[in-house]
GROMACS .gro file of C-alpha atoms in nm:
model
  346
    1UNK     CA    1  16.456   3.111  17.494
    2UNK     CA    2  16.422   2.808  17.758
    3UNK     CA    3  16.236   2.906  18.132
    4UNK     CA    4  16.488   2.944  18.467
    5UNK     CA    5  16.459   2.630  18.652
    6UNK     CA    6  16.237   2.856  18.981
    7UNK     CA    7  15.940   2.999  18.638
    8UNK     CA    8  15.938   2.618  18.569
    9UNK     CA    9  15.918   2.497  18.959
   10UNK     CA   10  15.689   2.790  18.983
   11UNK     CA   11  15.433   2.689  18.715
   12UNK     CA   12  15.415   2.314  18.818
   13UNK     CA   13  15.319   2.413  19.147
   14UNK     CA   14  14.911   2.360  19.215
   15UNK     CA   15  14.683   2.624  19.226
   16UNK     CA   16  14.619   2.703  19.539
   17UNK     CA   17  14.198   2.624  19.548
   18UNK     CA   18  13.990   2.910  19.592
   19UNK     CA   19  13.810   3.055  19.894
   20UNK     CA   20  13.528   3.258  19.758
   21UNK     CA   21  13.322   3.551  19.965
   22UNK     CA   22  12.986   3.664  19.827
   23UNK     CA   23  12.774   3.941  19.860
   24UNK     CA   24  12.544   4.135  19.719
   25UNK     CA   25  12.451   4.558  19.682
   26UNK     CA   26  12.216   4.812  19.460
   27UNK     CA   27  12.367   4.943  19.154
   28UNK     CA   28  12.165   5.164  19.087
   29UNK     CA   29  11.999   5.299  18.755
   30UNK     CA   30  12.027   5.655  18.630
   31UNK     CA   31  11.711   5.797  18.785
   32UNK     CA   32  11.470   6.048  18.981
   33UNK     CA   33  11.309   5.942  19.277
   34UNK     CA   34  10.928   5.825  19.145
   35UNK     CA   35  10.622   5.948  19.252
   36UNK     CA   36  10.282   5.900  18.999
   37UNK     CA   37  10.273   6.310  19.003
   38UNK     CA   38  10.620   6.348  18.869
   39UNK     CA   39  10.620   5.997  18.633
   40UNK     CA   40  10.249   6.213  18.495
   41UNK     CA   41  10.479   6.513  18.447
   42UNK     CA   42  10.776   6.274  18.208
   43UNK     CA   43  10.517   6.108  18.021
   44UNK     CA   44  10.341   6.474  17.909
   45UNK     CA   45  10.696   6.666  17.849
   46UNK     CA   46  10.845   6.384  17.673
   47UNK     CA   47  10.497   6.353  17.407
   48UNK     CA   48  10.540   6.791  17.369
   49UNK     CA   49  10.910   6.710  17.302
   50UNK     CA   50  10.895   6.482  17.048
   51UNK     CA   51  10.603   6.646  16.885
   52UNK     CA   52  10.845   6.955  16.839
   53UNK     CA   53  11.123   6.715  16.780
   54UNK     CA   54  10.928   6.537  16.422
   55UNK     CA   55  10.736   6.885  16.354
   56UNK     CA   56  11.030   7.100  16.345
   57UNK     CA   57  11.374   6.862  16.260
   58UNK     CA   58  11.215   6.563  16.069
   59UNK     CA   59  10.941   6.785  15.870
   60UNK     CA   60  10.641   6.594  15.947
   61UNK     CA   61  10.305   6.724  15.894
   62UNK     CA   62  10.158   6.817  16.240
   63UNK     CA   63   9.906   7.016  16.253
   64UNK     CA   64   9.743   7.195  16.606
   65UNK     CA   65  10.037   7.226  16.778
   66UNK     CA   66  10.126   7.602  16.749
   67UNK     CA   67  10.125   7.615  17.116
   68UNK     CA   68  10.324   7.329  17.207
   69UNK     CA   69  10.503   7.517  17.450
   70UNK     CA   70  10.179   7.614  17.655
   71UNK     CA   71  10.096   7.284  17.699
   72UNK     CA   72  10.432   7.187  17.863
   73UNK     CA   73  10.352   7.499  18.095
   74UNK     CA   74  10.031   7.440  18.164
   75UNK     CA   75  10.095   7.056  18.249
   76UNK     CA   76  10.427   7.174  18.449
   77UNK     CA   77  10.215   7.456  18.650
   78UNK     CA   78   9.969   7.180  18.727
   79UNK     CA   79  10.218   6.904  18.820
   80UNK     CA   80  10.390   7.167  19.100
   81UNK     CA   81  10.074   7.270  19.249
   82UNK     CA   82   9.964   6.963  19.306
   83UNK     CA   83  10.317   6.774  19.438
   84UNK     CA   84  10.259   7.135  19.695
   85UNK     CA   85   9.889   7.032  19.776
   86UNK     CA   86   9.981   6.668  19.850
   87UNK     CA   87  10.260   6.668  20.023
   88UNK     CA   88  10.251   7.013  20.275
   89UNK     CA   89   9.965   7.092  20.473
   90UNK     CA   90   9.754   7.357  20.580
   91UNK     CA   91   9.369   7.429  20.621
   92UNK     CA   92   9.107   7.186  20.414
   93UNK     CA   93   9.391   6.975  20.245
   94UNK     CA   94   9.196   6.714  20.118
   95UNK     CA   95   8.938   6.964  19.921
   96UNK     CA   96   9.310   7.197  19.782
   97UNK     CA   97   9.443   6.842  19.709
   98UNK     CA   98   9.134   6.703  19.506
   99UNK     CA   99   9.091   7.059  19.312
  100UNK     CA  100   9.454   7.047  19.231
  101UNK     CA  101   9.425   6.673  19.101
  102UNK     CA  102   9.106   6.699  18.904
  103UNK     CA  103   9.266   7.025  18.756
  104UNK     CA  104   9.592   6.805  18.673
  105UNK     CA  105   9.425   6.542  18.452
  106UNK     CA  106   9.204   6.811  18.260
  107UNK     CA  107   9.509   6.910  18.108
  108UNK     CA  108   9.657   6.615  18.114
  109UNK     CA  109   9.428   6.420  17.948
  110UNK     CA  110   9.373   6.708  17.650
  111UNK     CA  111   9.681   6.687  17.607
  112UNK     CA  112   9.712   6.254  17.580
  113UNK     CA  113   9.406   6.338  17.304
  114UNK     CA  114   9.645   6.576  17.110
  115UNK     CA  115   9.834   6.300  17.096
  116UNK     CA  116   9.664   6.056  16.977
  117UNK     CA  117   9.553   6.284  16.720
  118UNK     CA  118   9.878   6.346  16.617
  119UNK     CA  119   9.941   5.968  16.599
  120UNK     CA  120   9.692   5.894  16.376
  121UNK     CA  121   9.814   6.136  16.139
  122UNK     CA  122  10.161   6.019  16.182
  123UNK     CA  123  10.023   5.673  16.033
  124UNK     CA  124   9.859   5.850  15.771
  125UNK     CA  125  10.232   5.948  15.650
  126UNK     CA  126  10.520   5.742  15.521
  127UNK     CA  127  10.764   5.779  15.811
  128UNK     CA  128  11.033   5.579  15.933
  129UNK     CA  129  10.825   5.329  16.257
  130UNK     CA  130  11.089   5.433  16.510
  131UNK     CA  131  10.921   5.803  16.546
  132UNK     CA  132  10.586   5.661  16.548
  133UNK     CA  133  10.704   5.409  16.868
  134UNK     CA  134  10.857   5.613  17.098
  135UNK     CA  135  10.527   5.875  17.073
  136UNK     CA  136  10.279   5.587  17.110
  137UNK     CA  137  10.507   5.473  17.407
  138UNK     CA  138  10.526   5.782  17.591
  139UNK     CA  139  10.152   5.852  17.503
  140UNK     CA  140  10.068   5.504  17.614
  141UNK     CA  141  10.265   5.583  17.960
  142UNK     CA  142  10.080   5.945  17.991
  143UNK     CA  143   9.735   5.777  17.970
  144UNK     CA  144   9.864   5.468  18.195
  145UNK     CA  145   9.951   5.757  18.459
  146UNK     CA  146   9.634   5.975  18.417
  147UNK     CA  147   9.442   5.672  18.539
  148UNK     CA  148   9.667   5.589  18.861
  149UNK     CA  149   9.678   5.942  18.952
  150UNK     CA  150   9.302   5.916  18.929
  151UNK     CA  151   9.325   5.579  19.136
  152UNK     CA  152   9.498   5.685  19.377
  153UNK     CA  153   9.482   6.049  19.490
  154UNK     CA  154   9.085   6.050  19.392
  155UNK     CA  155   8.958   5.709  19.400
  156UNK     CA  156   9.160   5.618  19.730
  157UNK     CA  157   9.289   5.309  19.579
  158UNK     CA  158   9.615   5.080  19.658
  159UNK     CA  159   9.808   5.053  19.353
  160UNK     CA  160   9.949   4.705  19.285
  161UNK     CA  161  10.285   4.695  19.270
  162UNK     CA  162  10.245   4.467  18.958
  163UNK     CA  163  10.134   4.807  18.842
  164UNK     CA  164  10.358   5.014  18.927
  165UNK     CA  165  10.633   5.164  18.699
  166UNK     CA  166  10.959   5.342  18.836
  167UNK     CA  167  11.087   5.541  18.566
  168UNK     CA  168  10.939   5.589  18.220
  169UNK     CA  169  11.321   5.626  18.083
  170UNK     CA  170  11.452   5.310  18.259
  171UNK     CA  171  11.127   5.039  18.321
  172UNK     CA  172  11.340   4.785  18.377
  173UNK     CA  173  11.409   4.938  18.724
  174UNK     CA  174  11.327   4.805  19.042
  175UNK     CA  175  11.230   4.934  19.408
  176UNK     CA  176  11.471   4.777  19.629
  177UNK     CA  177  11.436   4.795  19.999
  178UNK     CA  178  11.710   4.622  20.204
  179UNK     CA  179  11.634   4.721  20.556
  180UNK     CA  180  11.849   5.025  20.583
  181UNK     CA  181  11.794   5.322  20.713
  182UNK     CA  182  11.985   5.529  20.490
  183UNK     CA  183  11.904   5.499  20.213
  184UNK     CA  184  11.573   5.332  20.312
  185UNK     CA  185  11.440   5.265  19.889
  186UNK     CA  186  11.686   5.231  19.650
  187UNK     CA  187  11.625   5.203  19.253
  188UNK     CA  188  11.783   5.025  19.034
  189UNK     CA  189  11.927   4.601  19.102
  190UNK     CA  190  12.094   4.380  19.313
  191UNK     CA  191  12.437   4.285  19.161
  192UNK     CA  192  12.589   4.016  19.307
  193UNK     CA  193  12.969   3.938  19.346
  194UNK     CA  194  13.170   3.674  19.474
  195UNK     CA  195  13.548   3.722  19.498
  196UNK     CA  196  13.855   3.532  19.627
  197UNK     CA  197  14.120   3.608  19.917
  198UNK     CA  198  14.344   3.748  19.591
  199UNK     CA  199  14.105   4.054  19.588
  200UNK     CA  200  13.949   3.952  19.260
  201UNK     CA  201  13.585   3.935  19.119
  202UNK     CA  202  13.521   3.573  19.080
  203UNK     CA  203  13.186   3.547  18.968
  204UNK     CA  204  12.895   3.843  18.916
  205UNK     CA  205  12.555   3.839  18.854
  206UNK     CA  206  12.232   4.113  18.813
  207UNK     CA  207  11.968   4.001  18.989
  208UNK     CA  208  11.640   4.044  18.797
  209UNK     CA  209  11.362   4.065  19.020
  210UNK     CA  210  11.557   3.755  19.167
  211UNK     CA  211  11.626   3.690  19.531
  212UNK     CA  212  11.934   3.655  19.714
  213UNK     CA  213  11.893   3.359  19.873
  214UNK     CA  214  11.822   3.173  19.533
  215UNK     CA  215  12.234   3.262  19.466
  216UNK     CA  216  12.416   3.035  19.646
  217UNK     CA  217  12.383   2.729  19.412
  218UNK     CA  218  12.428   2.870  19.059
  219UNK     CA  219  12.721   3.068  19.187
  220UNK     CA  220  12.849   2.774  19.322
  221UNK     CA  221  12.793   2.564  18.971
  222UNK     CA  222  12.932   2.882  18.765
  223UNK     CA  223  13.237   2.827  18.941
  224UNK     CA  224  13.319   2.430  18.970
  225UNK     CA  225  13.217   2.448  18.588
  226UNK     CA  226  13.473   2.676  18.547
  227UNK     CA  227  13.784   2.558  18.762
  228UNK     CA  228  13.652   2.206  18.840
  229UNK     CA  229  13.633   1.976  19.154
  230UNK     CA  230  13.803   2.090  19.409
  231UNK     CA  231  13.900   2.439  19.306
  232UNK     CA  232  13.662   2.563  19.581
  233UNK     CA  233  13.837   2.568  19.961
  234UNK     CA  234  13.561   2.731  20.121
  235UNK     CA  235  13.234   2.963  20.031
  236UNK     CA  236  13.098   3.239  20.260
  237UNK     CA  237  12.752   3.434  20.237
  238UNK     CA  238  12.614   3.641  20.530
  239UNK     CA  239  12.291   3.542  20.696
  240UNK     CA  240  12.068   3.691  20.360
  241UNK     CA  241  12.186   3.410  20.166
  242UNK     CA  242  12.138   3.136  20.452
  243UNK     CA  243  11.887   2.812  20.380
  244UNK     CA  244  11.980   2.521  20.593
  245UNK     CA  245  11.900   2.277  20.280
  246UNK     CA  246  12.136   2.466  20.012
  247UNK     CA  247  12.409   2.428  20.289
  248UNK     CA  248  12.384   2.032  20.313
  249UNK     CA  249  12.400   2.026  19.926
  250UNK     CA  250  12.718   2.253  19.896
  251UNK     CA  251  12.865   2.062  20.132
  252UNK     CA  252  12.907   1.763  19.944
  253UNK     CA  253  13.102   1.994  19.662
  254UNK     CA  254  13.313   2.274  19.853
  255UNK     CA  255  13.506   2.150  20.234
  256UNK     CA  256  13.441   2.498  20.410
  257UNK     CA  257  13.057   2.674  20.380
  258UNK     CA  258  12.953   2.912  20.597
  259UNK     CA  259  12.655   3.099  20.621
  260UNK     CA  260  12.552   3.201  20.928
  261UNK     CA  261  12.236   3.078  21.090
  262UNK     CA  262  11.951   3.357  21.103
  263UNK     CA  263  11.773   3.338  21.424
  264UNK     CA  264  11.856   3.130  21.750
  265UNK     CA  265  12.081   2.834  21.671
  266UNK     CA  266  12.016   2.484  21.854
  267UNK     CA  267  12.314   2.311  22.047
  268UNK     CA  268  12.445   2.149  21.717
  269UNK     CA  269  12.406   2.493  21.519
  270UNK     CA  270  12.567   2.698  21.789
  271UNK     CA  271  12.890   2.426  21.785
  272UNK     CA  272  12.910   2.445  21.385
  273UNK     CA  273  12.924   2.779  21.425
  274UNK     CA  274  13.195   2.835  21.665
  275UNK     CA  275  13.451   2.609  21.506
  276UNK     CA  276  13.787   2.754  21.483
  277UNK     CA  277  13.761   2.735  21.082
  278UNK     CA  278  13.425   2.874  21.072
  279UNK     CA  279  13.520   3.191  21.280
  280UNK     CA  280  13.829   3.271  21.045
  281UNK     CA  281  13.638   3.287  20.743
  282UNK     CA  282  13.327   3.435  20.866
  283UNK     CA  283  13.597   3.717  20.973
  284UNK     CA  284  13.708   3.723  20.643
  285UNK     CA  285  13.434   3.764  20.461
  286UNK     CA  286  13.466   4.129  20.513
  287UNK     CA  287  13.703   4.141  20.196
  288UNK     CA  288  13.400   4.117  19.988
  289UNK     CA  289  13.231   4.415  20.141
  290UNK     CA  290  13.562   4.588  20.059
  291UNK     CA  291  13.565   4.498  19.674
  292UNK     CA  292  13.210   4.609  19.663
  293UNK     CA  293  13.341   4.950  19.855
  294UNK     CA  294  13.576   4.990  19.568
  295UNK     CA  295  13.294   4.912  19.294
  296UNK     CA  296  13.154   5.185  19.399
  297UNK     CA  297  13.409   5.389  19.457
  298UNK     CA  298  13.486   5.359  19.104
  299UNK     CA  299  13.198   5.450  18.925
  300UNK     CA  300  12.942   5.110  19.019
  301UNK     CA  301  12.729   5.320  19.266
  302UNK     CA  302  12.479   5.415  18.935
  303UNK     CA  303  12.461   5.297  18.632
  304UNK     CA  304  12.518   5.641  18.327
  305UNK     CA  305  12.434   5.387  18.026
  306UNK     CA  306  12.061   5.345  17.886
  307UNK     CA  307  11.830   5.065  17.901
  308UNK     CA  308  11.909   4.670  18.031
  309UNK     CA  309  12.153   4.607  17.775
  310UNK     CA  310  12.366   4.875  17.891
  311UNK     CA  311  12.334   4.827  18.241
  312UNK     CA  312  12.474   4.464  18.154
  313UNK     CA  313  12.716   4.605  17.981
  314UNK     CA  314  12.842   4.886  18.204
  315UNK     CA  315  12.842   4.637  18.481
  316UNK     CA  316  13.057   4.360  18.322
  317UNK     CA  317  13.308   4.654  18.169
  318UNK     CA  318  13.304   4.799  18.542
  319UNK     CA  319  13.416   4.444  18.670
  320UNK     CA  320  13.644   4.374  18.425
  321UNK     CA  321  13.831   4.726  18.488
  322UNK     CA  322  13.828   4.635  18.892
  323UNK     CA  323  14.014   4.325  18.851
  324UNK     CA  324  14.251   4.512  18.612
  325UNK     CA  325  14.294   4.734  18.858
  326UNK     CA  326  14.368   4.452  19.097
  327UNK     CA  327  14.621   4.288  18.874
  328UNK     CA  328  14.833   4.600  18.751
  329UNK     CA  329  14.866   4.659  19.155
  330UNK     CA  330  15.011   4.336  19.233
  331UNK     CA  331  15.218   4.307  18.946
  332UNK     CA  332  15.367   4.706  19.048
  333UNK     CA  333  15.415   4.537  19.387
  334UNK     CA  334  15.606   4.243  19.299
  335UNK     CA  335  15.798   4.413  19.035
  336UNK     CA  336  15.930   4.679  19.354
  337UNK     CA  337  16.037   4.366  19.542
  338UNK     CA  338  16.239   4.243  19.303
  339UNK     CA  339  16.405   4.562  19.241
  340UNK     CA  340  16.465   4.594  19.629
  341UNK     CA  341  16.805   4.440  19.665
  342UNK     CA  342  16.922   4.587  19.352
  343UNK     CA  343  16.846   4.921  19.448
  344UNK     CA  344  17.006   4.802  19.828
  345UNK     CA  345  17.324   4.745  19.637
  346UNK     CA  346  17.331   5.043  19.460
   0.00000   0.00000   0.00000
């Protein structure tokens, strides 16, 4: 069946060229709010659960561990009267607080020796590895926290944040502080979108302990690889994205970029600024923060799959489904129109 005459007009028309809006937000990971006491607290339940877990289920030979369960109550009475001791106050604080912390890793580290007991017999047996790993990881984490509680809360030291873990169950996540006031810390990363003035997601990206202002050129070259020369009209960032030298080189490649000046502007800053075109897309760029809105909305606030490869995953699926979204709505729209004057001359 040959095309009407207006699909074919339609279809050689040109593309109208792109004018893309980025921005950037915390997706967060599946997670507690870290502190060493608590992170202490995982490490121990976790080794006690899978102890029970190969003991009981897989039938591996474990000996010693008759009281299993005492140990997670011991280590959980410990863990909650010390988090009380640390963070309320009262009368002689600092002596309640030590007591509490020194009374903490005695059980703490018995119970990291149990372990490792229990390891080495575990290598002693012909067992499938992946049991074997995820003990020695979480018994590797308990010990890892032992010493930074002792560090810290005894020894007065500043932990490195090099050293510093956020969640036992998700270690890829990061502490991300944006200037806010509420929230102040998130956890989790930066996921960066850029979309167009037809409401869709252009280009993403999950920023691994990458910066934002590092963006602006491979978003750029993700894009004119994809559409070619010229499919760009104009690019917007806000001022996080903004260096002066990445602006001159974009230039050359996309008509319109504007990223706002952080700081005071000289005379000739001030006038780029206040052109006409600059104004109108810099008003525009709102649409972004929109899209990102309805991320969220949607289920991209936090992230329910497990490890990096998920959170890859549930972002590009959650992306995907938002530009579906996008696209079933204006078809729906444009298939009312044309039923309009039909239903007019009904």
């Amino acid at each position: 069946m040959r095309a009407s005459p207006q699909r074919d007009a339609r279809c050689s028309q040109k593309k109208a060229a792109l004018e893309v809006k980025g921005d950037s937000y915390v997706l967060e990971t599946d997670v507690h709010f870290p502190t060493d006491l608590n992170l202490l607290w995982d490490a121990g339940r976790k080794c006690v659960a899978l102890i029970e877990k190969y003991r009981d289920k897989l039938g591996y030979n474990l000996r010693g561990w008759r009281k299993a369960k005492e140990w997670r109550r011991q280590l959980k009475a410990c863990e909650r009267l010390t988090s009380q001791s640390v963070y309320r106050g009262g009368p002689n604080k600092e002596a309640r607080v030590k007591g509490a912390v020194r009374e903490y890793l005695a059980v703490g580290r018995g119970l990291a020796a149990k372990v490792q007991a229990s390891l080495l017999e575990l290598c002693d047996q012909s067992i499938n590895p992946a049991p074997w790993e995820g003990l020695e990881y979480f018994q590797r984490m308990l010990v890892k926290h032992l010493d930074l509680v002792q560090r810290r809360l005894l020894n007065e030291e500043k932990i490195p944040a090099s050293e510093k873990l956020f969640s036992l169950f998700e270690p890829h996540t990061e502490w991300i502080q944006k200037g806010k006031q509420r929230p102040n810390v998130e956890l989790g990363h930066r996921l960066l979108v850029a979309g167009d003035q037809h409401q869709l997601i252009q280009d993403y990206a999950v920023l691994l302990q990458e910066a934002e202002v590092d963006q602006r050129i491979p978003v750029t070259d993700r894009l004119l690889g994809r559409y070619g020369a010229g499919s760009l009209a104009s690019l917007s960032f806000d001022k996080g994205f903004t260096r002066a030298a990445d602006r001159e080189l974009l230039s050359l490649y996309v008509p319109e970029v504007v990223m706002p000046k952080r700081g005071k502007k000289n005379a000739a800053e001030q006038e780029r600024e206040s052109g006409k075109k600059f104004v109108a897309l810099r008003r525009q760029h709102s649409a972004v923060e929109s899209a990102i809105n309805s991320l969220e909305h949607h289920g991209l606030n936090r992230c329910l799959d497990v490890g990096i490869e998920g959170y890859l995953r549930y972002v590009g699926y959650g992306v995907m489904s938002y530009n579906l979204h996008m696209i079933g709505r204006e078809l729906l729209m444009r298939q009312r129109k044309r039923a309009e004057p039909e239903l007019r001359a009904a």
